[in-house]
mmCIF file of N, CA, C and O in Angstrom:
data_model
loop_
_atom_site.group_PDB
_atom_site.id
_atom_site.type_symbol
_atom_site.label_atom_id
_atom_site.label_comp_id
_atom_site.label_asym_id
_atom_site.label_seq_id
_atom_site.Cartn_x
_atom_site.Cartn_y
_atom_site.Cartn_z
ATOM 1 N N UNK A 1 -12.379 14.150 0.257
ATOM 2 C CA UNK A 1 -10.971 14.789 0.021
ATOM 3 C C UNK A 1 -10.292 14.187 -0.886
ATOM 4 O O UNK A 1 -10.630 12.348 -1.446
ATOM 5 N N UNK A 2 -9.584 14.687 -1.387
ATOM 6 C CA UNK A 2 -8.824 13.735 -2.716
ATOM 7 C C UNK A 2 -8.068 13.150 -2.436
ATOM 8 O O UNK A 2 -7.424 13.369 -1.543
ATOM 9 N N UNK A 3 -8.022 12.047 -3.353
ATOM 10 C CA UNK A 3 -6.917 10.835 -2.945
ATOM 11 C C UNK A 3 -5.598 11.313 -2.472
ATOM 12 O O UNK A 3 -4.969 10.589 -1.674
ATOM 13 N N UNK A 4 -5.027 12.439 -3.082
ATOM 14 C CA UNK A 4 -3.565 12.651 -2.902
ATOM 15 C C UNK A 4 -3.496 13.897 -1.593
ATOM 16 O O UNK A 4 -2.419 14.645 -1.243
ATOM 17 N N UNK A 5 -4.724 14.205 -0.915
ATOM 18 C CA UNK A 5 -4.975 15.279 0.423
ATOM 19 C C UNK A 5 -4.727 14.462 1.443
ATOM 20 O O UNK A 5 -4.371 15.188 2.381
ATOM 21 N N UNK A 6 -4.521 13.094 1.871
ATOM 22 C CA UNK A 6 -4.198 12.539 2.585
ATOM 23 C C UNK A 6 -2.601 12.718 3.102
ATOM 24 O O UNK A 6 -2.179 12.509 4.385
ATOM 25 N N UNK A 7 -1.543 13.656 2.581
ATOM 26 C CA UNK A 7 -0.644 13.724 2.881
ATOM 27 C C UNK A 7 -0.038 13.937 4.182
ATOM 28 O O UNK A 7 0.788 13.723 4.898
ATOM 29 N N UNK A 8 -0.797 14.994 5.179
ATOM 30 C CA UNK A 8 -0.533 15.855 5.728
ATOM 31 C C UNK A 8 -1.109 15.719 7.270
ATOM 32 O O UNK A 8 -1.084 16.340 8.082
ATOM 33 N N UNK A 9 -1.992 14.165 6.962
ATOM 34 C CA UNK A 9 -2.513 13.764 8.387
ATOM 35 C C UNK A 9 -2.474 12.075 8.652
ATOM 36 O O UNK A 9 -2.114 11.218 7.398
ATOM 37 N N UNK A 10 -1.972 11.446 9.734
ATOM 38 C CA UNK A 10 -1.685 10.538 10.051
ATOM 39 C C UNK A 10 -2.533 9.393 9.281
ATOM 40 O O UNK A 10 -4.104 10.358 9.761
ATOM 41 N N UNK A 11 -2.489 8.085 8.920
ATOM 42 C CA UNK A 11 -3.877 7.829 8.577
ATOM 43 C C UNK A 11 -3.473 6.243 9.253
ATOM 44 O O UNK A 11 -2.636 6.039 10.235
ATOM 45 N N UNK A 12 -5.162 5.407 9.585
ATOM 46 C CA UNK A 12 -5.017 4.714 10.311
ATOM 47 C C UNK A 12 -4.860 3.093 9.600
ATOM 48 O O UNK A 12 -4.716 3.313 8.335
ATOM 49 N N UNK A 13 -4.776 2.264 10.418
ATOM 50 C CA UNK A 13 -4.911 0.646 9.696
ATOM 51 C C UNK A 13 -5.455 0.784 8.113
ATOM 52 O O UNK A 13 -5.231 0.434 7.117
ATOM 53 N N UNK A 14 -6.996 1.058 8.606
ATOM 54 C CA UNK A 14 -8.214 0.970 7.094
ATOM 55 C C UNK A 14 -7.892 1.696 6.105
ATOM 56 O O UNK A 14 -7.690 1.720 5.007
ATOM 57 N N UNK A 15 -7.695 3.221 6.541
ATOM 58 C CA UNK A 15 -7.239 3.892 5.595
ATOM 59 C C UNK A 15 -5.923 3.539 4.646
ATOM 60 O O UNK A 15 -5.846 3.862 3.707
ATOM 61 N N UNK A 16 -5.004 3.009 5.272
ATOM 62 C CA UNK A 16 -3.422 2.358 4.662
ATOM 63 C C UNK A 16 -4.250 1.579 3.721
ATOM 64 O O UNK A 16 -3.194 1.370 2.593
ATOM 65 N N UNK A 17 -4.986 0.271 4.121
ATOM 66 C CA UNK A 17 -5.293 -0.746 3.659
ATOM 67 C C UNK A 17 -6.008 -0.162 2.578
ATOM 68 O O UNK A 17 -5.926 -0.639 1.254
ATOM 69 N N UNK A 18 -7.017 0.499 2.432
ATOM 70 C CA UNK A 18 -7.797 1.491 1.234
ATOM 71 C C UNK A 18 -6.897 1.969 0.433
ATOM 72 O O UNK A 18 -7.190 2.274 -1.143
ATOM 73 N N UNK A 19 -5.954 2.574 0.619
ATOM 74 C CA UNK A 19 -4.519 3.585 -0.137
ATOM 75 C C UNK A 19 -4.032 2.483 -0.961
ATOM 76 O O UNK A 19 -4.123 2.198 -2.024
ATOM 77 N N UNK A 20 -3.894 1.278 0.001
ATOM 78 C CA UNK A 20 -3.441 0.056 -1.099
ATOM 79 C C UNK A 20 -4.404 -0.137 -2.255
ATOM 80 O O UNK A 20 -3.801 -0.407 -3.557
ATOM 81 N N UNK A 21 -5.199 -0.869 -1.911
ATOM 82 C CA UNK A 21 -6.082 -1.192 -2.686
ATOM 83 C C UNK A 21 -6.576 -0.631 -4.102
ATOM 84 O O UNK A 21 -6.370 -0.754 -5.138
ATOM 85 N N UNK A 22 -6.524 0.704 -3.549
ATOM 86 C CA UNK A 22 -6.634 2.232 -4.732
ATOM 87 C C UNK A 22 -5.398 1.888 -5.611
ATOM 88 O O UNK A 22 -5.990 2.158 -6.893
ATOM 89 N N UNK A 23 -4.204 2.188 -4.821
ATOM 90 C CA UNK A 23 -3.555 1.721 -5.605
ATOM 91 C C UNK A 23 -3.128 0.539 -6.536
ATOM 92 O O UNK A 23 -2.766 0.661 -7.613
ATOM 93 N N UNK A 24 -3.552 -0.518 -6.179
ATOM 94 C CA UNK A 24 -3.379 -1.787 -7.004
ATOM 95 C C UNK A 24 -4.370 -1.725 -8.286
ATOM 96 O O UNK A 24 -3.959 -2.245 -8.893
ATOM 97 N N UNK A 25 -5.524 -0.875 -7.962
ATOM 98 C CA UNK A 25 -6.171 -0.563 -8.955
ATOM 99 C C UNK A 25 -5.571 0.030 -10.266
ATOM 100 O O UNK A 25 -6.161 -0.056 -11.619
ATOM 101 N N UNK A 26 -5.122 1.300 -9.363
ATOM 102 C CA UNK A 26 -4.006 1.941 -10.510
ATOM 103 C C UNK A 26 -3.426 1.021 -11.610
ATOM 104 O O UNK A 26 -2.921 1.080 -12.817
ATOM 105 N N UNK A 27 -2.304 -0.051 -10.919
ATOM 106 C CA UNK A 27 -1.024 -0.474 -11.412
ATOM 107 C C UNK A 27 -1.355 -1.759 -12.209
ATOM 108 O O UNK A 27 -0.837 -2.010 -12.933
ATOM 109 N N UNK A 28 -2.575 -2.265 -11.380
ATOM 110 C CA UNK A 28 -3.102 -3.628 -12.168
ATOM 111 C C UNK A 28 -4.504 -3.488 -12.684
ATOM 112 O O UNK A 28 -5.524 -3.877 -11.414
ATOM 113 N N UNK A 29 -4.892 -2.614 -13.565
ATOM 114 C CA UNK A 29 -5.829 -1.940 -14.019
ATOM 115 C C UNK A 29 -6.744 -3.232 -14.217
ATOM 116 O O UNK A 29 -8.138 -2.966 -13.685
ATOM 117 N N UNK A 30 -7.163 -4.501 -14.140
ATOM 118 C CA UNK A 30 -7.886 -5.823 -14.355
ATOM 119 C C UNK A 30 -8.265 -6.227 -13.184
ATOM 120 O O UNK A 30 -8.928 -7.250 -13.102
ATOM 121 N N UNK A 31 -7.426 -5.801 -12.065
ATOM 122 C CA UNK A 31 -7.872 -6.452 -10.542
ATOM 123 C C UNK A 31 -9.064 -5.961 -10.710
ATOM 124 O O UNK A 31 -9.113 -4.832 -10.500
ATOM 125 N N UNK A 32 -10.079 -6.990 -9.640
ATOM 126 C CA UNK A 32 -11.154 -6.192 -9.153
ATOM 127 C C UNK A 32 -10.420 -6.178 -7.610
ATOM 128 O O UNK A 32 -10.583 -7.082 -6.667
ATOM 129 N N UNK A 33 -10.262 -5.027 -7.129
ATOM 130 C CA UNK A 33 -9.832 -4.484 -5.599
ATOM 131 C C UNK A 33 -10.671 -4.837 -4.422
ATOM 132 O O UNK A 33 -10.169 -5.023 -3.533
ATOM 133 N N UNK A 34 -12.006 -5.112 -5.256
ATOM 134 C CA UNK A 34 -13.076 -5.694 -4.074
ATOM 135 C C UNK A 34 -12.849 -6.739 -3.148
ATOM 136 O O UNK A 34 -13.148 -7.105 -2.290
ATOM 137 N N UNK A 35 -12.245 -7.709 -4.273
ATOM 138 C CA UNK A 35 -11.698 -9.032 -3.525
ATOM 139 C C UNK A 35 -10.474 -9.189 -2.532
ATOM 140 O O UNK A 35 -9.776 -9.846 -2.317
ATOM 141 N N UNK A 36 -9.937 -7.942 -2.818
ATOM 142 C CA UNK A 36 -8.228 -7.994 -1.994
ATOM 143 C C UNK A 36 -8.726 -7.886 -0.371
ATOM 144 O O UNK A 36 -9.336 -7.194 -0.366
ATOM 145 N N UNK A 37 -7.799 -8.775 0.481
ATOM 146 C CA UNK A 37 -8.090 -8.992 1.514
ATOM 147 C C UNK A 37 -6.475 -8.767 2.494
ATOM 148 O O UNK A 37 -5.496 -8.639 1.271
ATOM 149 N N UNK A 38 -6.198 -7.990 3.377
ATOM 150 C CA UNK A 38 -4.811 -8.255 4.047
ATOM 151 C C UNK A 38 -4.428 -9.396 3.869
ATOM 152 O O UNK A 38 -2.938 -9.629 4.216
ATOM 153 N N UNK A 39 -4.708 -10.528 3.965
ATOM 154 C CA UNK A 39 -3.867 -11.640 3.895
ATOM 155 C C UNK A 39 -3.455 -12.284 2.521
ATOM 156 O O UNK A 39 -2.603 -12.875 2.161
ATOM 157 N N UNK A 40 -3.707 -11.420 1.495
ATOM 158 C CA UNK A 40 -3.785 -11.677 0.339
ATOM 159 C C UNK A 40 -1.960 -11.111 0.120
ATOM 160 O O UNK A 40 -0.880 -9.962 1.356
ATOM 161 N N UNK A 41 -0.887 -11.521 -0.800
ATOM 162 C CA UNK A 41 0.494 -10.933 -1.019
ATOM 163 C C UNK A 41 0.033 -10.126 -2.485
ATOM 164 O O UNK A 41 -0.634 -10.786 -3.236
ATOM 165 N N UNK A 42 1.296 -9.086 -2.873
ATOM 166 C CA UNK A 42 0.961 -8.305 -4.192
ATOM 167 C C UNK A 42 1.370 -9.576 -5.078
ATOM 168 O O UNK A 42 0.865 -9.014 -5.752
ATOM 169 N N UNK A 43 1.821 -10.250 -5.021
ATOM 170 C CA UNK A 43 2.741 -11.080 -5.673
ATOM 171 C C UNK A 43 1.262 -12.057 -6.488
ATOM 172 O O UNK A 43 1.015 -12.251 -7.188
ATOM 173 N N UNK A 44 0.644 -12.623 -5.256
ATOM 174 C CA UNK A 44 -0.439 -13.600 -5.269
ATOM 175 C C UNK A 44 -1.442 -12.755 -6.124
ATOM 176 O O UNK A 44 -2.535 -13.174 -6.607
ATOM 177 N N UNK A 45 -1.206 -11.901 -6.379
ATOM 178 C CA UNK A 45 -2.519 -10.363 -6.750
ATOM 179 C C UNK A 45 -1.715 -9.788 -8.184
ATOM 180 O O UNK A 45 -2.670 -9.866 -8.923
ATOM 181 N N UNK A 46 -0.652 -10.852 -8.981
ATOM 182 C CA UNK A 46 -0.454 -10.825 -9.736
ATOM 183 C C UNK A 46 0.451 -9.203 -10.459
ATOM 184 O O UNK A 46 0.844 -9.267 -11.164
ATOM 185 N N UNK A 47 1.160 -8.935 -9.223
ATOM 186 C CA UNK A 47 1.938 -7.779 -9.184
ATOM 187 C C UNK A 47 3.496 -8.390 -9.348
ATOM 188 O O UNK A 47 4.093 -9.188 -8.489
ATOM 189 N N UNK A 48 4.315 -8.051 -10.518
ATOM 190 C CA UNK A 48 5.468 -8.411 -10.843
ATOM 191 C C UNK A 48 6.176 -6.985 -9.566
ATOM 192 O O UNK A 48 5.653 -6.572 -9.025
ATOM 193 N N UNK A 49 7.805 -7.404 -9.868
ATOM 194 C CA UNK A 49 8.765 -6.219 -8.792
ATOM 195 C C UNK A 49 8.833 -5.278 -8.907
ATOM 196 O O UNK A 49 8.070 -4.188 -7.962
ATOM 197 N N UNK A 50 8.595 -4.913 -10.548
ATOM 198 C CA UNK A 50 8.295 -3.253 -10.824
ATOM 199 C C UNK A 50 6.845 -2.822 -10.267
ATOM 200 O O UNK A 50 6.474 -1.856 -9.525
ATOM 201 N N UNK A 51 5.481 -3.899 -10.518
ATOM 202 C CA UNK A 51 4.123 -3.305 -10.301
ATOM 203 C C UNK A 51 4.277 -2.908 -8.192
ATOM 204 O O UNK A 51 3.312 -2.216 -8.011
ATOM 205 N N UNK A 52 4.993 -4.167 -7.751
ATOM 206 C CA UNK A 52 4.744 -3.988 -6.177
ATOM 207 C C UNK A 52 5.411 -3.186 -5.582
ATOM 208 O O UNK A 52 5.028 -1.839 -4.922
ATOM 209 N N UNK A 53 6.457 -2.553 -6.500
ATOM 210 C CA UNK A 53 7.368 -0.741 -6.382
ATOM 211 C C UNK A 53 6.204 0.072 -6.815
ATOM 212 O O UNK A 53 6.335 0.983 -5.587
ATOM 213 N N UNK A 54 5.566 0.064 -7.312
ATOM 214 C CA UNK A 54 4.940 1.156 -7.731
ATOM 215 C C UNK A 54 3.697 1.405 -7.144
ATOM 216 O O UNK A 54 3.467 2.334 -6.781
ATOM 217 N N UNK A 55 3.182 0.381 -6.496
ATOM 218 C CA UNK A 55 2.184 -0.153 -5.743
ATOM 219 C C UNK A 55 2.739 0.565 -4.229
ATOM 220 O O UNK A 55 2.098 2.087 -3.605
ATOM 221 N N UNK A 56 3.714 0.542 -3.806
ATOM 222 C CA UNK A 56 4.035 0.776 -2.580
ATOM 223 C C UNK A 56 4.557 2.479 -2.336
ATOM 224 O O UNK A 56 4.161 3.206 -1.632
ATOM 225 N N UNK A 57 5.024 2.900 -3.688
ATOM 226 C CA UNK A 57 5.623 4.056 -3.405
ATOM 227 C C UNK A 57 4.215 4.836 -3.887
ATOM 228 O O UNK A 57 4.215 6.138 -3.133
ATOM 229 N N UNK A 58 3.121 4.522 -4.734
ATOM 230 C CA UNK A 58 2.188 5.432 -4.736
ATOM 231 C C UNK A 58 1.548 5.522 -3.451
ATOM 232 O O UNK A 58 0.880 6.579 -2.875
ATOM 233 N N UNK A 59 1.227 4.545 -2.760
ATOM 234 C CA UNK A 59 0.827 4.954 -1.277
ATOM 235 C C UNK A 59 1.873 5.549 -0.422
ATOM 236 O O UNK A 59 1.215 6.160 0.552
ATOM 237 N N UNK A 60 3.162 5.211 -0.033
ATOM 238 C CA UNK A 60 4.099 6.336 0.597
ATOM 239 C C UNK A 60 3.280 7.946 -0.250
ATOM 240 O O UNK A 60 3.912 8.492 1.255
ATOM 241 N N UNK A 61 3.583 8.093 -1.250
ATOM 242 C CA UNK A 61 3.191 9.258 -1.223
ATOM 243 C C UNK A 61 2.104 9.950 -0.903
ATOM 244 O O UNK A 61 1.341 11.099 -0.458
ATOM 245 N N UNK A 62 1.061 8.967 -0.980
ATOM 246 C CA UNK A 62 -0.421 9.317 -0.298
ATOM 247 C C UNK A 62 0.121 9.870 0.919
ATOM 248 O O UNK A 62 -0.646 10.637 1.391
ATOM 249 N N UNK A 63 0.729 8.704 1.874
ATOM 250 C CA UNK A 63 0.503 8.843 3.245
ATOM 251 C C UNK A 63 1.813 9.823 3.595
ATOM 252 O O UNK A 63 1.762 10.475 4.825
ATOM 253 N N UNK A 64 2.664 10.640 2.310
ATOM 254 C CA UNK A 64 3.400 11.287 2.963
ATOM 255 C C UNK A 64 4.644 11.063 3.821
ATOM 256 O O UNK A 64 5.367 11.556 4.514
ATOM 257 N N UNK A 65 5.181 10.020 3.560
ATOM 258 C CA UNK A 65 6.309 8.715 4.138
ATOM 259 C C UNK A 65 7.296 8.467 3.321
ATOM 260 O O UNK A 65 6.658 8.554 2.366
ATOM 261 N N UNK A 66 8.057 8.224 4.078
ATOM 262 C CA UNK A 66 9.175 7.670 2.834
ATOM 263 C C UNK A 66 9.714 6.354 3.707
ATOM 264 O O UNK A 66 10.117 6.477 5.094
ATOM 265 N N UNK A 67 9.995 5.432 3.791
ATOM 266 C CA UNK A 67 10.121 4.103 3.995
ATOM 267 C C UNK A 67 11.258 3.502 3.851
ATOM 268 O O UNK A 67 11.984 2.887 2.280
ATOM 269 N N UNK A 68 12.371 3.059 4.108
ATOM 270 C CA UNK A 68 13.976 2.588 4.034
ATOM 271 C C UNK A 68 13.449 1.249 3.002
ATOM 272 O O UNK A 68 12.446 0.170 3.638
ATOM 273 N N UNK A 69 14.286 0.913 1.796
ATOM 274 C CA UNK A 69 13.494 -0.448 0.931
ATOM 275 C C UNK A 69 13.774 -1.561 1.472
ATOM 276 O O UNK A 69 13.043 -2.705 1.516
ATOM 277 N N UNK A 70 15.013 -1.658 2.227
ATOM 278 C CA UNK A 70 15.452 -2.954 3.039
ATOM 279 C C UNK A 70 14.189 -3.220 4.382
ATOM 280 O O UNK A 70 13.883 -4.641 4.501
ATOM 281 N N UNK A 71 13.853 -2.544 4.463
ATOM 282 C CA UNK A 71 12.310 -3.308 5.512
ATOM 283 C C UNK A 71 11.018 -3.989 4.884
ATOM 284 O O UNK A 71 10.639 -4.186 5.817
ATOM 285 N N UNK A 72 11.192 -3.390 3.517
ATOM 286 C CA UNK A 72 10.342 -4.153 2.700
ATOM 287 C C UNK A 72 10.603 -5.430 2.716
ATOM 288 O O UNK A 72 9.536 -6.581 2.129
ATOM 289 N N UNK A 73 11.686 -5.874 3.312
ATOM 290 C CA UNK A 73 11.740 -7.464 2.903
ATOM 291 C C UNK A 73 10.710 -8.192 4.125
ATOM 292 O O UNK A 73 10.799 -9.266 3.509
ATOM 293 N N UNK A 74 10.580 -7.768 4.957
ATOM 294 C CA UNK A 74 9.898 -8.320 6.094
ATOM 295 C C UNK A 74 8.673 -8.600 5.707
ATOM 296 O O UNK A 74 7.707 -9.505 6.350
ATOM 297 N N UNK A 75 7.987 -8.028 4.316
ATOM 298 C CA UNK A 75 6.695 -7.915 4.542
ATOM 299 C C UNK A 75 6.341 -9.163 3.769
ATOM 300 O O UNK A 75 7.159 -8.992 2.445
ATOM 301 N N UNK A 76 5.216 -9.925 3.631
ATOM 302 C CA UNK A 76 4.800 -11.268 2.890
ATOM 303 C C UNK A 76 3.404 -11.275 2.605
ATOM 304 O O UNK A 76 3.389 -11.828 1.609
ATOM 305 N N UNK A 77 2.629 -10.017 3.128
ATOM 306 C CA UNK A 77 0.993 -10.021 2.639
ATOM 307 C C UNK A 77 0.957 -8.763 2.814
ATOM 308 O O UNK A 77 1.524 -7.756 3.453
ATOM 309 N N UNK A 78 -0.322 -7.798 2.637
ATOM 310 C CA UNK A 78 -0.673 -6.668 2.645
ATOM 311 C C UNK A 78 -0.775 -6.539 4.136
ATOM 312 O O UNK A 78 -0.348 -5.056 4.475
ATOM 313 N N UNK A 79 -1.148 -7.304 4.899
ATOM 314 C CA UNK A 79 -1.146 -6.682 6.432
ATOM 315 C C UNK A 79 0.172 -6.464 7.061
ATOM 316 O O UNK A 79 0.107 -5.501 7.482
ATOM 317 N N UNK A 80 1.141 -7.501 6.649
ATOM 318 C CA UNK A 80 2.469 -6.775 7.321
ATOM 319 C C UNK A 80 2.967 -5.577 6.742
ATOM 320 O O UNK A 80 3.686 -4.715 7.220
ATOM 321 N N UNK A 81 2.418 -5.140 5.212
ATOM 322 C CA UNK A 81 2.899 -3.752 4.746
ATOM 323 C C UNK A 81 2.052 -2.773 5.436
ATOM 324 O O UNK A 81 2.486 -1.879 5.332
ATOM 325 N N UNK A 82 0.567 -3.005 5.631
ATOM 326 C CA UNK A 82 0.103 -2.269 6.309
ATOM 327 C C UNK A 82 0.746 -1.677 7.687
ATOM 328 O O UNK A 82 0.852 -1.058 8.090
ATOM 329 N N UNK A 83 1.354 -2.440 8.181
ATOM 330 C CA UNK A 83 1.547 -2.786 9.594
ATOM 331 C C UNK A 83 2.989 -1.779 9.806
ATOM 332 O O UNK A 83 3.276 -0.959 10.437
ATOM 333 N N UNK A 84 3.642 -2.140 8.621
ATOM 334 C CA UNK A 84 5.369 -0.904 8.222
ATOM 335 C C UNK A 84 4.888 -0.171 7.928
ATOM 336 O O UNK A 84 5.150 0.854 8.589
ATOM 337 N N UNK A 85 3.905 -0.017 7.115
ATOM 338 C CA UNK A 85 3.764 1.568 6.826
ATOM 339 C C UNK A 85 3.279 2.586 7.912
ATOM 340 O O UNK A 85 3.323 3.895 8.131
ATOM 341 N N UNK A 86 2.312 1.802 8.719
ATOM 342 C CA UNK A 86 1.527 2.725 9.690
ATOM 343 C C UNK A 86 2.659 3.247 10.716
ATOM 344 O O UNK A 86 2.804 4.083 11.449
ATOM 345 N N UNK A 87 3.721 1.850 11.002
ATOM 346 C CA UNK A 87 4.932 1.954 11.749
ATOM 347 C C UNK A 87 5.656 3.376 11.679
ATOM 348 O O UNK A 87 6.190 4.561 12.568
ATOM 349 N N UNK A 88 5.711 3.512 10.354
ATOM 350 C CA UNK A 88 6.432 4.532 9.944
ATOM 351 C C UNK A 88 5.782 5.973 9.515
ATOM 352 O O UNK A 88 6.126 7.774 9.500
ATOM 353 N N UNK A 89 4.228 5.903 9.652
ATOM 354 C CA UNK A 89 3.494 7.118 9.294
ATOM 355 C C UNK A 89 3.158 7.899 11.114
ATOM 356 O O UNK A 89 2.730 8.612 11.339
ATOM 357 N N UNK A 90 3.515 7.435 11.952
ATOM 358 C CA UNK A 90 3.381 7.637 13.480
ATOM 359 C C UNK A 90 4.376 8.336 13.629
ATOM 360 O O UNK A 90 5.098 8.848 13.484
#
C-alpha cells in the first residue's frame, strides 16, 4: 500500500505511530527514526515548531483527517499525539 493510500481507512495506534515516524524521517532527514519511541517528544527529537507542524500535517494527510490546532496544546509526547489523532480517526 502506498503511504498516501491510507486516507480512506481507519488507522490503529501502531499505524498512526508508524506514520508519525515515517513523517519525522521526511522532515528531520538526519533522524534515525528506528530509535523513536512513544515516550519521545517531537521537540526532544530536534523538531522546531515549524517541523512539528509539518510532521502533524503530513500525518493528518496520511489519515485523511483534520484536527483543530487548539487540541494539540494537550500533547506532550508522541503517545498523546497518537491518542489525539486516533480519536479523530474513529
